[in-house]
Short mmCIF file of C-alpha atoms in Angstrom, two decimals:
data_model
loop_
_atom_site.label_atom_id
_atom_site.label_comp_id
_atom_site.label_asym_id
_atom_site.label_seq_id
_atom_site.Cartn_x
_atom_site.Cartn_y
_atom_site.Cartn_z
CA MET A 511 0.01 -0.02 -0.01
CA THR A 512 2.84 2.37 0.98
CA GLU A 513 4.68 1.65 -2.37
CA ARG A 514 1.49 2.28 -4.28
CA LEU A 515 0.91 5.68 -2.57
CA THR A 516 4.55 6.58 -3.22
CA LEU A 517 4.18 5.74 -6.90
CA MET A 518 0.95 7.69 -7.15
CA THR A 519 2.60 10.66 -5.42
CA LYS A 520 5.51 10.60 -7.86
CA GLN A 521 3.11 10.34 -10.86
CA LEU A 522 1.12 13.31 -9.46
CA PHE A 523 4.25 15.49 -9.09
CA PHE A 524 5.38 14.50 -12.61
CA SER A 525 1.94 15.42 -14.03
CA LEU A 526 1.98 18.75 -12.24
CA ALA A 527 5.51 19.43 -13.54
CA LEU A 528 4.38 18.69 -17.08
CA ILE A 529 1.37 21.03 -16.65
CA SER A 530 3.60 23.78 -15.23
CA THR A 531 6.04 23.39 -18.16
CA ALA A 532 3.26 23.43 -20.72
CA GLN A 533 1.82 26.58 -19.25
CA ALA A 534 5.10 28.39 -18.88
CA GLN A 535 6.72 27.61 -22.23
CA TRP A 536 9.95 29.16 -20.91
CA THR A 537 13.04 26.98 -21.39
CA ALA A 538 15.90 27.19 -18.90
CA LEU A 539 19.27 27.88 -20.51
CA PRO A 540 22.83 27.79 -19.07
CA PRO A 541 22.93 30.49 -16.40
CA LEU A 542 24.91 33.70 -16.64
CA PRO A 543 28.57 33.36 -15.65
CA ALA A 544 27.73 35.45 -12.58
CA PRO A 545 24.54 36.96 -11.02
CA ASN A 546 23.96 40.27 -12.61
CA GLY A 547 21.51 43.23 -12.76
CA GLY A 548 21.59 46.69 -14.26
CA PHE A 549 23.62 45.39 -17.18
CA ILE A 550 23.66 46.52 -20.86
CA PHE A 551 22.22 43.91 -23.12
CA GLY A 552 21.43 43.18 -26.78
CA HIS A 553 22.29 40.91 -29.62
CA ASP A 554 25.18 41.06 -32.13
CA ASP A 555 25.99 38.69 -34.95
CA GLY A 556 23.35 36.17 -33.83
CA GLN A 557 24.56 36.06 -30.21
CA ILE A 558 23.29 37.45 -26.90
CA VAL A 559 25.66 39.99 -25.30
CA VAL A 560 25.68 41.17 -21.70
CA LEU A 561 28.00 44.07 -20.67
CA GLY A 562 28.92 45.30 -17.22
CA GLY A 563 26.20 45.39 -14.59
CA THR A 564 26.18 44.97 -10.81
CA ASN A 565 25.82 42.30 -8.14
CA TRP A 566 26.19 41.95 -4.36
CA GLU A 567 28.49 39.92 -2.17
CA GLY A 568 28.52 40.05 1.56
CA GLY A 569 26.42 43.26 1.62
CA LYS A 570 28.80 44.99 -0.81
CA LYS A 571 27.77 46.20 -4.29
CA ASN A 572 30.10 45.26 -7.05
CA TRP A 573 30.36 47.06 -10.36
CA LEU A 574 31.14 44.56 -13.05
CA ASN A 575 33.48 44.96 -16.00
CA LYS A 576 32.94 41.84 -18.14
CA LYS A 577 31.48 41.19 -21.54
CA HIS A 578 29.64 37.90 -21.68
CA ILE A 579 28.47 36.37 -25.02
CA PHE A 580 25.97 33.53 -25.37
CA ASP A 581 25.98 31.39 -28.53
CA PRO A 582 22.36 29.98 -29.06
CA ALA A 583 23.72 27.38 -31.53
CA LYS A 584 26.29 25.94 -29.10
CA MET A 585 24.33 26.82 -25.91
CA ILE A 586 27.42 28.15 -24.16
CA TRP A 587 28.67 31.41 -22.60
CA SER A 588 32.07 32.90 -23.28
CA THR A 589 33.80 36.01 -22.00
CA ASP A 590 35.55 38.63 -24.20
CA PRO A 591 38.95 39.26 -22.66
CA LYS A 592 39.30 42.63 -24.45
CA PHE A 593 36.42 44.26 -22.61
CA ASP A 594 37.32 45.74 -19.21
CA GLU A 595 34.93 48.55 -18.43
CA LYS A 596 32.81 49.03 -15.37
CA VAL A 597 29.42 50.28 -16.46
CA ALA A 598 25.77 49.78 -15.37
CA TYR A 599 22.37 51.45 -15.63
CA ALA A 600 22.84 52.70 -19.26
CA VAL A 601 20.36 52.72 -22.11
CA SER A 602 20.75 49.72 -24.40
CA LEU A 603 20.21 50.58 -28.10
CA GLN A 604 19.45 47.66 -30.38
CA ARG A 605 20.18 47.96 -34.14
CA LYS A 606 19.58 45.41 -36.86
CA ASP A 607 23.26 44.77 -37.16
CA GLY A 608 24.31 45.00 -33.48
CA PHE A 609 23.78 47.18 -30.51
CA SER A 610 25.34 50.03 -28.53
CA PHE A 611 24.53 51.99 -25.40
CA MET A 612 24.33 55.48 -24.02
CA GLY A 613 25.18 56.80 -20.60
CA GLY A 614 25.60 54.57 -17.56
CA PHE A 615 27.53 54.77 -14.26
CA ASP A 616 30.85 53.18 -13.39
CA GLY A 617 30.45 53.11 -9.61
CA GLU A 618 31.90 56.60 -9.22
CA LYS A 619 30.58 58.86 -11.96
CA ALA A 620 28.21 59.09 -14.88
CA ARG A 621 29.62 58.21 -18.26
CA TYR A 622 29.63 60.93 -20.93
CA ILE A 623 26.01 62.01 -20.57
CA ALA A 624 25.04 63.90 -17.41
CA ASN A 625 21.55 62.35 -16.94
CA GLY A 626 22.29 59.05 -18.69
CA VAL A 627 21.86 56.92 -15.53
CA LEU A 628 18.62 54.89 -15.18
CA ALA A 629 17.20 56.79 -18.19
CA ALA A 630 14.76 55.54 -20.81
CA GLY A 631 15.50 55.64 -24.54
CA GLY A 632 15.85 53.85 -27.78
CA ARG A 633 17.14 53.77 -31.28
CA GLY A 634 15.10 54.11 -34.51
CA ASP A 635 15.48 55.42 -38.00
CA PHE A 636 15.31 58.82 -36.34
CA GLY A 637 18.50 58.29 -34.35
CA ASN A 638 19.18 57.78 -30.62
CA ILE A 639 16.81 59.21 -28.00
CA LEU A 640 17.47 59.49 -24.29
CA VAL A 641 14.86 60.77 -21.81
CA GLY A 642 14.63 61.18 -18.01
CA GLY A 643 17.23 59.61 -15.72
CA THR A 644 19.75 61.15 -13.30
CA ASN A 645 23.50 61.63 -12.91
CA ASP A 646 23.90 59.01 -10.11
CA PRO A 647 21.77 55.99 -9.12
CA ALA A 648 21.86 57.31 -5.53
CA ASN A 649 20.68 60.81 -6.56
CA LEU A 650 16.90 60.28 -6.89
CA ALA A 651 16.32 63.91 -6.03
CA GLY A 652 18.11 64.82 -9.27
CA LEU A 653 15.77 63.01 -11.65
CA SER A 654 15.25 64.68 -15.05
CA LYS A 655 12.47 65.08 -17.63
CA GLU A 656 14.74 66.30 -20.46
CA THR A 657 14.63 64.60 -23.82
CA TRP A 658 17.76 64.48 -26.05
CA MET A 659 18.47 63.23 -29.54
CA TYR A 660 21.94 62.02 -30.36
CA GLY A 661 23.31 61.59 -33.87
CA LYS A 662 25.90 63.78 -35.50
CA GLY A 663 25.50 65.98 -32.48
CA GLU A 664 23.08 66.37 -29.62
CA THR A 665 19.75 68.18 -29.77
CA ARG A 666 17.46 69.15 -26.91
CA MET A 667 13.98 68.04 -27.75
CA ALA A 668 10.54 68.58 -26.06
CA ASP A 669 10.59 67.73 -22.39
CA TYR A 670 8.83 64.67 -21.07
CA PRO A 671 5.35 66.02 -20.21
CA ASP A 672 4.98 64.38 -16.77
CA ARG A 673 7.15 64.46 -13.67
CA PRO A 674 10.90 63.78 -13.74
CA PHE A 675 11.44 60.05 -13.74
CA ALA A 676 13.87 57.12 -13.94
CA VAL A 677 13.76 53.28 -14.30
CA ALA A 678 11.01 53.24 -16.91
CA ALA A 679 10.54 50.65 -19.66
CA SER A 680 11.01 51.98 -23.18
CA ALA A 681 10.68 50.54 -26.71
CA VAL A 682 10.64 51.80 -30.30
CA VAL A 683 7.85 50.92 -32.73
CA GLY A 684 7.80 52.63 -36.07
CA ASP A 685 8.75 56.22 -35.74
CA GLU A 686 7.93 56.63 -32.01
CA LEU A 687 9.54 55.89 -28.67
CA PHE A 688 7.18 54.46 -26.08
CA VAL A 689 7.92 55.05 -22.34
CA PHE A 690 6.06 52.98 -19.68
CA GLY A 691 5.89 53.72 -15.99
CA GLY A 692 9.05 54.18 -13.95
CA MET A 693 9.44 56.04 -10.67
CA ASN A 694 9.22 59.66 -9.50
CA TYR A 695 10.75 60.99 -6.25
CA ASP A 696 8.68 62.35 -3.38
CA THR A 697 10.94 65.11 -1.96
CA GLY A 698 8.82 65.47 1.06
CA GLY A 699 8.81 61.83 2.06
CA LYS A 700 12.17 61.27 0.44
CA VAL A 701 10.94 58.04 -1.15
CA ALA A 702 10.62 56.62 -4.68
CA VAL A 703 7.06 56.50 -5.93
CA ASN A 704 6.09 54.11 -8.75
CA THR A 705 4.07 55.57 -11.64
CA ASP A 706 1.68 54.08 -14.21
CA VAL A 707 1.80 56.84 -16.84
CA VAL A 708 2.67 56.02 -20.44
CA TYR A 709 3.70 58.38 -23.23
CA ALA A 710 4.90 58.12 -26.88
CA PHE A 711 7.40 60.51 -28.34
CA SER A 712 7.55 61.46 -32.08
CA PRO A 713 11.00 62.86 -32.94
CA LYS A 714 9.65 63.98 -36.31
CA LYS A 715 6.91 66.08 -34.64
CA ASN A 716 9.01 66.79 -31.54
CA SER A 717 6.00 66.04 -29.39
CA TRP A 718 4.70 63.69 -26.72
CA ARG A 719 1.27 62.11 -26.57
CA PRO A 720 -0.38 60.41 -23.58
CA LEU A 721 -1.44 56.79 -23.76
CA LYS A 722 -3.47 54.46 -21.65
CA SER A 723 -1.96 53.92 -18.21
CA LEU A 724 -0.30 50.67 -17.17
CA PRO A 725 -2.51 48.16 -15.43
CA ARG A 726 -0.61 49.02 -12.25
CA ALA A 727 2.24 51.34 -11.27
CA ASN A 728 5.61 49.73 -11.92
CA ARG A 729 9.30 50.68 -11.86
CA GLY A 730 12.02 48.52 -13.38
CA LEU A 731 9.59 47.06 -15.91
CA THR A 732 11.23 45.89 -19.11
CA ALA A 733 9.84 46.23 -22.61
CA VAL A 734 10.70 44.45 -25.84
CA THR A 735 9.11 45.02 -29.29
CA LEU A 736 7.68 41.79 -30.68
CA ASP A 737 6.45 43.10 -34.04
CA GLU A 738 5.10 46.25 -35.65
CA GLN A 739 2.08 46.27 -33.34
CA HIS A 740 2.91 44.55 -30.02
CA ILE A 741 5.25 45.30 -27.07
CA TYR A 742 5.86 42.73 -24.35
CA LEU A 743 6.09 44.33 -20.87
CA ALA A 744 7.24 42.20 -17.92
CA GLY A 745 8.77 42.07 -14.49
CA GLY A 746 9.81 45.09 -12.46
CA TYR A 747 8.81 46.21 -9.03
CA THR A 748 5.26 47.06 -7.87
CA THR A 749 4.75 46.37 -4.15
CA ASP A 750 7.40 43.67 -4.54
CA PHE A 751 9.46 42.24 -7.42
CA ALA A 752 7.07 41.06 -10.10
CA SER A 753 6.94 38.34 -12.80
CA ASP A 754 3.58 39.21 -14.43
CA ALA A 755 3.49 40.48 -17.96
CA PHE A 756 1.27 42.28 -20.47
CA ILE A 757 1.12 42.73 -24.25
CA TYR A 758 0.66 46.39 -25.25
CA ASP A 759 -1.13 46.84 -28.55
CA VAL A 760 0.24 50.00 -30.16
CA LYS A 761 -2.62 50.43 -32.61
CA ALA A 762 -5.42 49.80 -30.12
CA ASP A 763 -3.71 51.49 -27.16
CA SER A 764 -4.66 48.56 -24.98
CA TYR A 765 -3.17 45.90 -22.73
CA ARG A 766 -3.87 42.21 -22.24
CA LYS A 767 -2.30 39.74 -19.86
CA ALA A 768 0.55 37.70 -21.32
CA LYS A 769 2.70 34.81 -20.19
CA SER A 770 4.54 35.73 -17.05
CA LEU A 771 8.37 35.66 -16.66
CA PRO A 772 9.82 32.43 -15.30
CA TYR A 773 10.87 34.38 -12.16
CA ALA A 774 10.16 37.69 -10.49
CA ALA A 775 12.82 40.35 -11.18
CA MET A 776 13.89 43.50 -13.04
CA VAL A 777 15.25 41.64 -16.01
CA GLY A 778 16.87 42.14 -19.41
CA LEU A 779 14.73 41.07 -22.42
CA VAL A 780 16.24 40.46 -25.88
CA LYS A 781 14.47 39.40 -29.07
CA LEU A 782 16.54 37.27 -31.40
CA ASP A 783 15.67 34.77 -34.18
CA GLY A 784 12.11 33.97 -33.11
CA PHE A 785 12.80 34.01 -29.36
CA VAL A 786 12.62 36.35 -26.42
CA TYR A 787 15.48 35.79 -24.01
CA CYS A 788 15.05 36.63 -20.25
CA ILE A 789 18.36 37.55 -18.66
CA GLY A 790 19.32 37.72 -14.98
CA GLY A 791 18.30 40.85 -13.10
CA GLU A 792 17.58 42.22 -9.71
CA ASP A 793 15.32 39.68 -7.92
CA LYS A 794 15.52 40.94 -4.37
CA LYS A 795 16.92 44.00 -2.64
CA GLN A 796 20.68 43.74 -2.58
CA SER A 797 20.49 40.59 -4.69
CA ARG A 798 20.98 39.59 -8.36
CA THR A 799 20.20 36.34 -10.19
CA ASP A 800 22.10 34.41 -12.90
CA LYS A 801 18.93 32.79 -14.32
CA PHE A 802 18.58 32.71 -18.09
CA PHE A 803 15.53 31.54 -20.07
CA ARG A 804 13.90 31.92 -23.53
CA ILE A 805 10.51 31.45 -25.08
CA PRO A 806 9.24 31.54 -28.70
CA ILE A 807 7.79 34.89 -29.66
CA ALA A 808 4.74 33.08 -31.06
CA GLU A 809 3.96 31.82 -27.51
CA LEU A 810 4.03 35.32 -26.09
CA LEU A 811 1.70 36.60 -28.80
CA LYS A 812 -0.95 33.85 -28.14
CA PRO A 813 -4.13 35.31 -26.59
#
């Protein structure tokens, strides 16, 4: 009788595991070489690239200086010995033929751009846009609402129409930059306050337009453009670190629930060759994770 119950229990756990896997559709990949959050991320020459970032050890924050490269064909990570640059909290800019970044912080000072720390932004046919941010991740009282375009030079554009902010999600679709949520700073209470506001910026018109608010206020949310109509929004921090996700429909200005992340965190999301890759991130306060997953884009687009 005991053996039969044990067998039934094992079969039940196996069935539940299959159900869970079928629902999630995320596949675990070899973990990052080290736990990491706040890193620069993108794809280049068919490979996933992670630059810099931060993690914690023994209550101490470390500013990382490695370039890690994941080969989806071989399913292995490698490290570029030529890269030795501490940098985190920059804006990642994906191009068709590779990626770059703007701003960031090296543990002591902002890099090149005064308010390029924890800013939002993106790259399109119009060039590189950076908006919001601060000059130091510890300086939340110094949040900005300025918008800048970078190309052959730098051009001050129309200010973000809401409060100064940082740690928002951003994505480019067509000729607009979409900015979702983030955080403002309450100077009276000296605390970060999550926001649910959403705006789109048109560089051609040099104007912002308001969009439907997020389902709930969120900072550290990550966005990735799936196609010409849909943006996947996931993770971040609401009242705690989150794993839930939404698909934003650019044409309908609407949200619908989507497949959640495989874990709760402020993650990096990269679209490459039919997949979305979910990379590391901040999963707890003073903590980073090395988890690494992917899912077919078609699964995320399913209603």
